[in-house]
Short mmCIF file of C-alpha atoms in Angstrom, two decimals:
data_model
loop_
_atom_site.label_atom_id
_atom_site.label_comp_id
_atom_site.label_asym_id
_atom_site.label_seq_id
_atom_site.Cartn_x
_atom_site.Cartn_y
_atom_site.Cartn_z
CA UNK A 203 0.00 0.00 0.00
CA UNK A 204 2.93 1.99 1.07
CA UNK A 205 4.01 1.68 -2.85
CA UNK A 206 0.94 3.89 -3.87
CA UNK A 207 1.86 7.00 -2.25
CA UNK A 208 3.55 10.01 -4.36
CA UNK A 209 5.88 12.31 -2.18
CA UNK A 210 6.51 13.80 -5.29
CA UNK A 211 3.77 16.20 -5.43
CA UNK A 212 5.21 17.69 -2.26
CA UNK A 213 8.17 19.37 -3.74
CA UNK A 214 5.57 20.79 -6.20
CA UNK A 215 3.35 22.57 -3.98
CA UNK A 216 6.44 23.29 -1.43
CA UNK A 217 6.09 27.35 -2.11
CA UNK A 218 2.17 26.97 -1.45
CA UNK A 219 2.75 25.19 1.78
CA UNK A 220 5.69 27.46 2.65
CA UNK A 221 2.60 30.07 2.48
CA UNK A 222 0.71 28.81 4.84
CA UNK A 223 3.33 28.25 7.26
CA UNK A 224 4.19 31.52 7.04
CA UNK A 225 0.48 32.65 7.85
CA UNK A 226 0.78 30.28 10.72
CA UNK A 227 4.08 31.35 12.55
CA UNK A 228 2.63 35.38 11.81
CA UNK A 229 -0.60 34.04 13.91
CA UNK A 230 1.43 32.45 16.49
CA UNK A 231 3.85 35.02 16.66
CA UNK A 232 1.21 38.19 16.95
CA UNK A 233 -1.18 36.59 19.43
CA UNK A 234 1.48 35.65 21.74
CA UNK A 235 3.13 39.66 21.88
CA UNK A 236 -0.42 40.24 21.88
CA UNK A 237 -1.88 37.95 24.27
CA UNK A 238 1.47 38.41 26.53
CA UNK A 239 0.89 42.50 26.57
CA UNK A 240 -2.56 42.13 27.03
CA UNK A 241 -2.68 39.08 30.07
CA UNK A 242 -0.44 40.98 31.58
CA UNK A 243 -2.69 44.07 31.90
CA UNK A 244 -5.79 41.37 32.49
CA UNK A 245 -3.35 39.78 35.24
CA UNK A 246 -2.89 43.13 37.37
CA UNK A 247 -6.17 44.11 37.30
CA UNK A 248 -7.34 40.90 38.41
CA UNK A 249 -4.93 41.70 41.52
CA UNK A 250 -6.01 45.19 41.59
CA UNK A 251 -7.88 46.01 45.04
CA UNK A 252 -10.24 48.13 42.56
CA UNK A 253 -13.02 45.10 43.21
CA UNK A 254 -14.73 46.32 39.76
CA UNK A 255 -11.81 45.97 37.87
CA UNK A 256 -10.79 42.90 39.77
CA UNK A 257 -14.21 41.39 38.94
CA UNK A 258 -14.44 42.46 34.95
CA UNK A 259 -10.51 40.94 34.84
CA UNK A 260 -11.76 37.78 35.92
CA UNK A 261 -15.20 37.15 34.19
CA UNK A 262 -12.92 37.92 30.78
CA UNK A 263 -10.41 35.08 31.87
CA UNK A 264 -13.18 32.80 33.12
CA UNK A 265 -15.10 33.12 30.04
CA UNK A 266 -12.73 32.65 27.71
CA UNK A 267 -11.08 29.61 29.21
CA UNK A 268 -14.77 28.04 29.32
CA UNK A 269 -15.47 28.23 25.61
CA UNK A 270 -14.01 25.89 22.88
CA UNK A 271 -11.24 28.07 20.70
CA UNK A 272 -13.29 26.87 17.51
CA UNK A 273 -16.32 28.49 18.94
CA UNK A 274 -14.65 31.68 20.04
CA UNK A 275 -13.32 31.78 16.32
CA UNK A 276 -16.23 31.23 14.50
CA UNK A 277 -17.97 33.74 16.84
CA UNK A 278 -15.37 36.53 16.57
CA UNK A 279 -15.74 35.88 12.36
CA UNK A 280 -19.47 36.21 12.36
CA UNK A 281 -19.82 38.62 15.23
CA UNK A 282 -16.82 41.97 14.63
CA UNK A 283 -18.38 42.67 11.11
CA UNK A 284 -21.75 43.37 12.65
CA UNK A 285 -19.53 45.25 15.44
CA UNK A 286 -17.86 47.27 13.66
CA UNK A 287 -19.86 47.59 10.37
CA UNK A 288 -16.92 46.73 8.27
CA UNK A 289 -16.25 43.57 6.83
CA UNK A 290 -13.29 41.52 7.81
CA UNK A 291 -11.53 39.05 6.52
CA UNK A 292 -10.37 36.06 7.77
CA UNK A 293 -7.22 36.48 8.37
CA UNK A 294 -6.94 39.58 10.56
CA UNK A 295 -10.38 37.98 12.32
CA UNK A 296 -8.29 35.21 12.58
CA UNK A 297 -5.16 37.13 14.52
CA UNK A 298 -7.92 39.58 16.99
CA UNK A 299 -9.66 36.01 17.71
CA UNK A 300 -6.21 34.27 19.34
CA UNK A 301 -4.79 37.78 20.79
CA UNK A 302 -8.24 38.21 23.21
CA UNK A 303 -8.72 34.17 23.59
CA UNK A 304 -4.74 33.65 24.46
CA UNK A 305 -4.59 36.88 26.53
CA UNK A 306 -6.73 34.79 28.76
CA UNK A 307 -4.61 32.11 29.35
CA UNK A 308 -1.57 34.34 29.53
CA UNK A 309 -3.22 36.69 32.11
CA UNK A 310 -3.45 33.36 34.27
CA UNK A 311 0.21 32.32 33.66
CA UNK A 312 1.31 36.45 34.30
CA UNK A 313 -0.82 36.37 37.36
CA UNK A 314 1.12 33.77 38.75
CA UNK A 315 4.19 34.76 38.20
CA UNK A 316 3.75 38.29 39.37
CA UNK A 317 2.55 36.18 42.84
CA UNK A 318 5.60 34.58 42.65
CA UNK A 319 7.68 37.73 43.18
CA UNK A 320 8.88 38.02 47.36
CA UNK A 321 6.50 40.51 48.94
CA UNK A 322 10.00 41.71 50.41
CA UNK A 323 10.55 42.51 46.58
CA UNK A 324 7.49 44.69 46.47
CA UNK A 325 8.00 46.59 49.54
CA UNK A 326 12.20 47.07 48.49
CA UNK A 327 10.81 48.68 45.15
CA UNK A 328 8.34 50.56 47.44
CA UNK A 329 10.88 52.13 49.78
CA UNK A 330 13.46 53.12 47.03
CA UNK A 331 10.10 55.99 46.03
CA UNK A 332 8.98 54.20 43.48
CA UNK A 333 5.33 54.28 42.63
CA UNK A 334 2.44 51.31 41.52
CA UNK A 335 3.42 51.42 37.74
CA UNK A 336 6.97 52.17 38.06
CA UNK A 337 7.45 49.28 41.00
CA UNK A 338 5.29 46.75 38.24
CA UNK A 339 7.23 47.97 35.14
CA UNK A 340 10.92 48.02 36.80
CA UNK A 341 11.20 45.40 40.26
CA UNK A 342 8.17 42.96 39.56
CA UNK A 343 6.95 42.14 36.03
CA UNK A 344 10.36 41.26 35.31
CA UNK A 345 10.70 38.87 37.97
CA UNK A 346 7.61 37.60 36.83
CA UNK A 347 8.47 37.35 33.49
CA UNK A 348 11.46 35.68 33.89
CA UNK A 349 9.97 33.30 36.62
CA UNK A 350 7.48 32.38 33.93
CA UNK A 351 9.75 32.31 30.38
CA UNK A 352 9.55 28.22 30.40
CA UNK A 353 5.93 28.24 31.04
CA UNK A 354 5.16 31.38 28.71
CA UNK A 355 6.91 29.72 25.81
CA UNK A 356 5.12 25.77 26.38
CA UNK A 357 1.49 27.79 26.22
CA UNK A 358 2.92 29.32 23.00
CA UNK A 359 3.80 25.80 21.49
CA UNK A 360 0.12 24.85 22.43
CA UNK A 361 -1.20 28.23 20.65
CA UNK A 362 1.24 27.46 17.93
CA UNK A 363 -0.68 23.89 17.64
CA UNK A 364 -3.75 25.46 17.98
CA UNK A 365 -3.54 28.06 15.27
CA UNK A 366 -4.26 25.14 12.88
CA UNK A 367 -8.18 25.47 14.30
CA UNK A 368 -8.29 28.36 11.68
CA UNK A 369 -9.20 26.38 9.25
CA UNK A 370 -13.07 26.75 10.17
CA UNK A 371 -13.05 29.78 8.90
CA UNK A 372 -11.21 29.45 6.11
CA UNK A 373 -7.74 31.33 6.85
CA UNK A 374 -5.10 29.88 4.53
CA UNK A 375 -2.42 28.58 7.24
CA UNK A 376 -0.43 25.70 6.86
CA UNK A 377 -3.18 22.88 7.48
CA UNK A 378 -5.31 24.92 5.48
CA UNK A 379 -2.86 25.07 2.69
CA UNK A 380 -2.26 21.41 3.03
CA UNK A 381 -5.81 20.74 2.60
CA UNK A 382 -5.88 22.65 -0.63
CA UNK A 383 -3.20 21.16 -2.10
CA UNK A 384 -3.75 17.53 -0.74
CA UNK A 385 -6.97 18.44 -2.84
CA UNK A 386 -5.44 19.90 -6.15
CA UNK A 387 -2.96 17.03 -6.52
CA UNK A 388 -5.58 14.44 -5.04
CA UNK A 389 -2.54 13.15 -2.57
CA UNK A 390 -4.27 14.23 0.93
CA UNK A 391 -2.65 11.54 2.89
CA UNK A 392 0.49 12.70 1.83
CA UNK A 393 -0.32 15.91 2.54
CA UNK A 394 -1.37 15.14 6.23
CA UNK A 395 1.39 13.34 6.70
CA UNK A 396 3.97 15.86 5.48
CA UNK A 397 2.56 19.09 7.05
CA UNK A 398 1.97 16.43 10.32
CA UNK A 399 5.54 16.45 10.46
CA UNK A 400 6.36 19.89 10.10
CA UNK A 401 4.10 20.69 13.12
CA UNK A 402 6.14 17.87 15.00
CA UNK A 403 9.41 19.50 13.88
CA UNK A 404 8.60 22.63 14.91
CA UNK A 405 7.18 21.52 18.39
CA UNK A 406 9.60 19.41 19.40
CA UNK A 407 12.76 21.67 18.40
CA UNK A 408 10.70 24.35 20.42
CA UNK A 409 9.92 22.19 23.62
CA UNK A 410 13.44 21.50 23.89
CA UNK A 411 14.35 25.03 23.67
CA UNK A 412 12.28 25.70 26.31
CA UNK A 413 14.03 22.51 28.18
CA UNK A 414 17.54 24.29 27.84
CA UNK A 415 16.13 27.10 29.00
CA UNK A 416 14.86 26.11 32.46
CA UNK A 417 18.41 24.63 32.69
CA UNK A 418 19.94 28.10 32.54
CA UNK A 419 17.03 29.87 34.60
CA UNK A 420 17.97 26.89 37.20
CA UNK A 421 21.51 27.78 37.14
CA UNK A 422 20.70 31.63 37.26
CA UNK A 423 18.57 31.28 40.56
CA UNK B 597 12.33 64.04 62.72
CA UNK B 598 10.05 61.31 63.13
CA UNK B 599 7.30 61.47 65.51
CA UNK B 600 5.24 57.89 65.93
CA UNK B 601 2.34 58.81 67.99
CA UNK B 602 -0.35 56.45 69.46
CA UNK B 603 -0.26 54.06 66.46
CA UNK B 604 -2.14 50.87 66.88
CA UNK B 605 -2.04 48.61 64.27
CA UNK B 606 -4.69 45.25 63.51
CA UNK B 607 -4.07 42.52 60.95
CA UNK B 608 -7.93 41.57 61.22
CA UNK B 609 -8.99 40.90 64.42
CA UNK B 610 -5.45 40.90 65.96
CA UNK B 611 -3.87 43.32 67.33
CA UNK B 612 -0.45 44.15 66.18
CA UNK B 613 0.36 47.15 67.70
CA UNK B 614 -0.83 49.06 70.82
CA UNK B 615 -0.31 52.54 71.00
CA UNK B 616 3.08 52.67 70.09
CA UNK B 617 4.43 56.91 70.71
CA UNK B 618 7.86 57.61 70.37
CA UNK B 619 10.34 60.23 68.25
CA UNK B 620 13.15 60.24 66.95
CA UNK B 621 15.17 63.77 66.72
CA UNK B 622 17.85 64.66 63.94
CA UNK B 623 20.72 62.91 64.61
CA UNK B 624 19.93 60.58 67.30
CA UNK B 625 20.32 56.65 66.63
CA UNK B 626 17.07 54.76 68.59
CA UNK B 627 17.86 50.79 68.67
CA UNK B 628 14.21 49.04 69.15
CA UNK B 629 14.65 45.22 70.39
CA UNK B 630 12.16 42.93 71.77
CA UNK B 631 11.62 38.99 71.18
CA UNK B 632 9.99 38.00 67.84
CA UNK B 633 6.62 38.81 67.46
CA UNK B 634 6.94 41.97 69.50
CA UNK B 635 5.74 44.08 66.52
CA UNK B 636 9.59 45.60 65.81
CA UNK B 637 9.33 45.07 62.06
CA UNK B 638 5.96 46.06 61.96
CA UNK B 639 6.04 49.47 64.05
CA UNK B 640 9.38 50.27 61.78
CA UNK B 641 7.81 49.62 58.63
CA UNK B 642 5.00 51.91 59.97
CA UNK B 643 7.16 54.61 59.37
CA UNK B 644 6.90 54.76 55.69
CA UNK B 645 4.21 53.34 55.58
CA UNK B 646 5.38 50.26 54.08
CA UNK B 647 2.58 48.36 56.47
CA UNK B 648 -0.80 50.59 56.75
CA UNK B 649 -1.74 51.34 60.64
CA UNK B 650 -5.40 51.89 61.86
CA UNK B 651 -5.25 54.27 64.69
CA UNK B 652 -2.63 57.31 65.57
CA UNK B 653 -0.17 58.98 62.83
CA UNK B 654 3.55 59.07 62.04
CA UNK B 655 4.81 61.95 60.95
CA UNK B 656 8.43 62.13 59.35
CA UNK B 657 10.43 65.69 59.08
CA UNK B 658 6.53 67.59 59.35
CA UNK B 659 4.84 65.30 56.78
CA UNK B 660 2.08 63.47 58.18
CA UNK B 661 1.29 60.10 56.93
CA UNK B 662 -2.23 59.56 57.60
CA UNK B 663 -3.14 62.68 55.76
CA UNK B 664 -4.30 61.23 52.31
CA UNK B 665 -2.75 64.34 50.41
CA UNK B 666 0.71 62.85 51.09
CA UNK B 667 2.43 62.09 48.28
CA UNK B 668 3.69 58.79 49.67
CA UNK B 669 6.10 57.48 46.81
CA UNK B 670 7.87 61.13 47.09
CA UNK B 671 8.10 60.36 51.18
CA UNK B 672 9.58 57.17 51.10
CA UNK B 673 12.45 58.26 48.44
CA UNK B 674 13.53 60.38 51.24
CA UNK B 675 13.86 57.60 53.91
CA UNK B 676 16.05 55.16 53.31
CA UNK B 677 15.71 51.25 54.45
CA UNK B 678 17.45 48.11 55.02
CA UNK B 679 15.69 44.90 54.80
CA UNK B 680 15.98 41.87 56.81
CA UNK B 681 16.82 39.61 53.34
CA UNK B 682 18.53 42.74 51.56
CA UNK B 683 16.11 42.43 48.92
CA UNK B 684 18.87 43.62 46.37
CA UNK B 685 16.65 43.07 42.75
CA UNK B 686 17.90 40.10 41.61
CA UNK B 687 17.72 40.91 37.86
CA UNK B 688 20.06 43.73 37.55
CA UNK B 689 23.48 44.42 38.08
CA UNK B 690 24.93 45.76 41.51
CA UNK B 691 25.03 49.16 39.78
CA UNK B 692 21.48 49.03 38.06
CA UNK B 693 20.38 48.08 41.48
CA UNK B 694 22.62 51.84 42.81
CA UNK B 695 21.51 53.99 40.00
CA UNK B 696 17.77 53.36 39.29
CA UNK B 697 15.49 54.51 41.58
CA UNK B 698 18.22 57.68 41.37
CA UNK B 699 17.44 57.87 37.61
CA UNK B 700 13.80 57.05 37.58
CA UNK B 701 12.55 58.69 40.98
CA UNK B 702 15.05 61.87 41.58
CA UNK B 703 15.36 62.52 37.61
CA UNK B 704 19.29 62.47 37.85
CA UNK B 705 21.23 61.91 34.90
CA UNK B 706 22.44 57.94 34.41
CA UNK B 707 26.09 59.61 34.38
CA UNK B 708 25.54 61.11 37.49
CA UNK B 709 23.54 58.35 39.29
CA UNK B 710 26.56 56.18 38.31
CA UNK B 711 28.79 58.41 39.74
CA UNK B 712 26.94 59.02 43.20
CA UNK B 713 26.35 54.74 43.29
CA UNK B 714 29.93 53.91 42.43
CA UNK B 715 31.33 56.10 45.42
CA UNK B 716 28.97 55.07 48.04
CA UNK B 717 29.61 51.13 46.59
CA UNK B 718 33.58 52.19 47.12
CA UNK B 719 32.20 53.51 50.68
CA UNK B 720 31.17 50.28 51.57
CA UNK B 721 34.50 48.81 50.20
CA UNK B 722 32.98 46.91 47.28
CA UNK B 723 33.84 48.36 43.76
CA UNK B 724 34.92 45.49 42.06
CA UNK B 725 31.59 43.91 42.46
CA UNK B 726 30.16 46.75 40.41
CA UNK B 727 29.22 44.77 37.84
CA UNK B 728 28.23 41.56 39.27
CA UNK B 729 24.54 40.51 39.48
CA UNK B 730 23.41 40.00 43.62
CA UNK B 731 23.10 36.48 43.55
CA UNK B 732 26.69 35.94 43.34
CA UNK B 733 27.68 38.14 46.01
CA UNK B 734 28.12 36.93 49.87
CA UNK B 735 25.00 38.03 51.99
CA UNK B 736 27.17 40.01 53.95
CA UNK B 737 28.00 42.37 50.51
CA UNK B 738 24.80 42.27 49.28
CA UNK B 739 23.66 43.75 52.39
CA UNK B 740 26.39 46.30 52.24
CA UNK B 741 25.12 46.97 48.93
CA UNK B 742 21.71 47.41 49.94
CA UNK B 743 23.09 50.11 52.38
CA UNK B 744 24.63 51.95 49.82
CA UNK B 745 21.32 51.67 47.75
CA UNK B 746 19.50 53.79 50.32
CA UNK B 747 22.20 56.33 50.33
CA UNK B 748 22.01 56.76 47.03
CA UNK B 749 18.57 58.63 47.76
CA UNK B 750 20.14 61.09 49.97
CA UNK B 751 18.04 60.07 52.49
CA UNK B 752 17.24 62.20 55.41
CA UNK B 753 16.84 59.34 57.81
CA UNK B 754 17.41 55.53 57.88
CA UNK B 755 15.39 52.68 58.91
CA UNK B 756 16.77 48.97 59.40
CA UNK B 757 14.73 46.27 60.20
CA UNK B 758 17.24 43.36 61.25
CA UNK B 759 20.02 44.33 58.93
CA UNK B 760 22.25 41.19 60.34
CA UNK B 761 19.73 38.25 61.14
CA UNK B 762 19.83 36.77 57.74
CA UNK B 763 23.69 36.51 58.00
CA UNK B 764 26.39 34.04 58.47
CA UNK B 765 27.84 35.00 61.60
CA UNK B 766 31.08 36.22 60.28
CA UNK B 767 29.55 38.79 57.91
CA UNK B 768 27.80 40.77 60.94
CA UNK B 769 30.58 42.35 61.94
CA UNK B 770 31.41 44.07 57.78
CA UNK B 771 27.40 45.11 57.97
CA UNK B 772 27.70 46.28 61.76
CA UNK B 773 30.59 48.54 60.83
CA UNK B 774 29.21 50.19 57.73
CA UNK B 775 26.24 51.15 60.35
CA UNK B 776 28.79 52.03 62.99
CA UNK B 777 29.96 54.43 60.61
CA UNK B 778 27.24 55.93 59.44
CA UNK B 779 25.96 56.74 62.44
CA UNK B 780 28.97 58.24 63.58
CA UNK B 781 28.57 60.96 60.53
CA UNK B 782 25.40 62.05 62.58
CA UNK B 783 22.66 60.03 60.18
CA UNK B 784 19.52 59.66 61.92
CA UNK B 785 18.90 56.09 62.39
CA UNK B 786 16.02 53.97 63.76
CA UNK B 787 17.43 50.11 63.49
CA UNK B 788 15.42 47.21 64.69
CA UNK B 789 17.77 44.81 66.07
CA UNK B 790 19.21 42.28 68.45
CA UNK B 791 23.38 43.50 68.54
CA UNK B 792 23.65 44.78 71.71
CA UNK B 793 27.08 45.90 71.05
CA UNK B 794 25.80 48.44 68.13
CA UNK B 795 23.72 49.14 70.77
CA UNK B 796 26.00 49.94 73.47
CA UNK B 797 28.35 51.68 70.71
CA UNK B 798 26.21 53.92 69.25
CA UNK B 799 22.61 54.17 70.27
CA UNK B 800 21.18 57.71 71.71
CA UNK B 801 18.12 55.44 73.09
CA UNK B 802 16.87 51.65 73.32
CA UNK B 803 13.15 51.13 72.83
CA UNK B 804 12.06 47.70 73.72
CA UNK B 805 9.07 46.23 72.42
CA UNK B 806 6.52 43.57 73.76
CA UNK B 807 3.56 42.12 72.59
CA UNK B 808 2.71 45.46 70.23
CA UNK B 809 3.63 47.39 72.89
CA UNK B 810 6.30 49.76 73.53
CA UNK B 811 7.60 48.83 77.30
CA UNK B 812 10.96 50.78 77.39
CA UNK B 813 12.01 53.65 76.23
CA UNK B 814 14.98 54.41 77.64
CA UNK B 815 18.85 56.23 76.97
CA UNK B 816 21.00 53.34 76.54
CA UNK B 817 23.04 53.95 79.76
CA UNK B 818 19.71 53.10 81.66
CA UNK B 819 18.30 50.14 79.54
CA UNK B 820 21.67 48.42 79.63
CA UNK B 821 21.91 49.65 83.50
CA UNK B 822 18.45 48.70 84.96
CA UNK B 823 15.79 48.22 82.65
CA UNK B 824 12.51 48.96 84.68
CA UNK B 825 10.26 46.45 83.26
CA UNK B 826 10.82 42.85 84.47
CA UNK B 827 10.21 41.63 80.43
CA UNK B 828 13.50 43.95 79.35
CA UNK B 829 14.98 42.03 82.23
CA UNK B 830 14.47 38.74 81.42
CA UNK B 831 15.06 39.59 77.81
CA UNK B 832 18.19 41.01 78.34
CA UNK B 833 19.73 38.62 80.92
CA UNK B 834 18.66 36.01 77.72
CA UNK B 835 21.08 37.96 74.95
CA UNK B 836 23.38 38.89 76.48
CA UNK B 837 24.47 34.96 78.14
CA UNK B 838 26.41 34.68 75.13
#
């Protein structure tokens, strides 16, 4: 059976596939500066002793991370064109959908980490004159970033992964793409199988990456 | 300089601190002991208001802290402090950590910052660790660098809340003298902590706290001669056996 399959339409739609991997790593890339800036905000105002703030910070977070990704995506396509009036295409749907739906997982991972910054840290920052914004921005966000880099980068393998759910919508990533030209050449399997591989290439290289890393953090500490 | 009167302090329903009143005038160094849980850390951080209190005010060279108008960022940069576990930041250099609050609170010039950090770090006898990151200094250096983080403000008072318990006991004596010093150039100095012999050397007064309370407040020569409460008694004949 193995006999029937033609690798040779790969090569062939290579620059089409090279496309949508391109879409895909710009997806990944933008929602996680995105969703990073933005959880970070969600994450201090969920600590915020402003209880309104506190409150509206964590019914976003809670929301989000209760709804299925596909559903948020579909519902972000069909739903910002009648909110703004202006149609939108998939693409840049696509990239507002995974910044607000990632932010939400971020904020969670930011929230932690800014936790995980000695109180002694806090009051240090504090005594030196400095005020709330200049104490987050200079003595604990980067703590907490840093505390957090191994765990930041593994969510942003998963939202890598996930950026393939664009598909429902009909963004042209690099399953997408696949899909196409599995179809044009009538060689799907191939095609699954090949851009399968590229996913697991990318992951894995990444993951261990983010291994190394928590080596040298370790060391650091 | 700093005035602490009646200030009672409640973490919920406990109380923390019981009408705690003392001052502090320019120049004078007060030593406040008392066993652990006495409410020493907590009555010192008081001061700038590091830890809110409930009842009574503080009120440091005329500026009250209870009155919501004060501009309590711009307070603190004028008082320095010394923590317990240094609390150097971790993520910058020993000079980062000496020049940023200088750049970012008192608007000086990085140049000039540098300048004022590198002398005070030379002051405390460690300029070759001006580029290391605190993690790989001893905790008796990072402490000294801590002290010479505070100066950097210009402050017009300092506050130490068990500067040496976190140390090995042969890096007391580097942190001890850098104090010894300092108060010696007439800083005003309010230092929670258990070395009697700072004490002895240079302390205008000896406050000794129990249970939130402040039981003694007394010039040095008559703590260390007869304390009057039988607490500062017991607590003292307990030190000072070693």
């Amino acid at each position: 059976m193995l006999s029937d399959f033609d690798f040779s339409v790969l090569t062939d739609s290579l620059p089409f596939l090279w496309a949508g991997l391109q879409f895909t790593i710009q997806l990944t890339l933008v929602a996680m500066t995105g969703g990073i800036i933005f959880g970070t905000l969600l994450a201090l105002a969920r600590l915020s002793s402003m209880k309104p703030l506190a409150m509206a910070a964590a019914a976003y977070v809670n929301t989000m991370r209760s709804i299925p990704l596909v559903m948020v995506i579909l519902w972000f396509f069909l739903l910002l064109p009648l909110l703004t009036g202006k149609p939108m295409g998939a693409e840049s749907s696509a990239m507002m959908t995974f910044m607000a739906f990632e932010a939400a997982y971020y904020s969670e991972i930011m929230r932690a980490g800014i936790q995980s910054v000695p109180r002694g840290q806090v009051h240090a920052g504090q005594a030196m004159g400095f005020t709330y914004s200049q104490s987050m921005r200079f003595v604990v966000l980067p703590q907490a970033f840093r505390n957090m880099l191994p765990i930041l980068l593994t969510q942003t393998i998963v939202l890598f992964q996930d950026t393939s759910l664009v598909y429902a919508i009909g963004s042209k990533d690099l399953l997408k793409a696949s899909e196409i030209a599995g179809k044009n050449y009538n060689r799907p399997i191939e095609m699954y199988i090949f851009v399968a591989l590229i996913y697991f290439i990318i992951c894995f290289s990444l993951s261990q990456l983010v291994k190394r890393l928590q080596q040298r953090i370790a060391i650091i500490r | 300089m700093i005035e602490i009167k009646n200030v009672s302090k409640w973490y919920g329903q406990f109380q923390v601190l019981t009408e705690c009143t003392t001052q502090v005038a320019k120049g004078e160094v007060i030593v406040v002991c008392g066993p652990s849980g006495s409410g020493k850390s907590t009555l010192i951080k008081c001061v700038n208001a590091l830890e809110p209190f409930q009842q009574g005010d503080v009120v440091v060279d005329g500026i009250s802290l209870s009155d919501p108008k004060t501009d309590l960022p711009k307070l603190r940069s004028r008082v320095g402090m010394v923590f317990q576990n240094f609390e150097l930041f971790p993520h910058m250099s020993i000079t980062e950590n000496l020049t940023i609050a200088q750049v970012k609170v008192l608007g000086r010039s990085s140049d000039e910052a540098r300048d004022v950090g590198l002398k005070l770090l030379d002051r405390v006898g460690l300029t070759a660790q001006a580029a290391k990151f605190p993690g790989q200094l001893s905790g008796g250096q990072q402490q000294r660098v801590a002290i010479a983080r505070a100066l950097s403000m210009n402050p017009i008072c300092m506050l130490f809340d068990e500067p040496t318990s976190a140390l090995d006991p042969e890096m007391v004596n580097e942190v001890l003298d850098v104090m010894v010093q300092l108060a010696k150039e007439g800083m005003t100095m309010m230092c929670v902590t258990h070395e009697m012999g700072f004490a002895r050397k240079v302390a205008s007064r000896v406050i000794f706290m129990d249970h939130g309370r402040i039981v003694e407040d007394d010039s040095k020569e008559a703590f260390f001669g007869s304390p009057r409460s039988e607490r500062a008694q017991l607590f003292l004949s307990k030190i000072l056996q070693h």
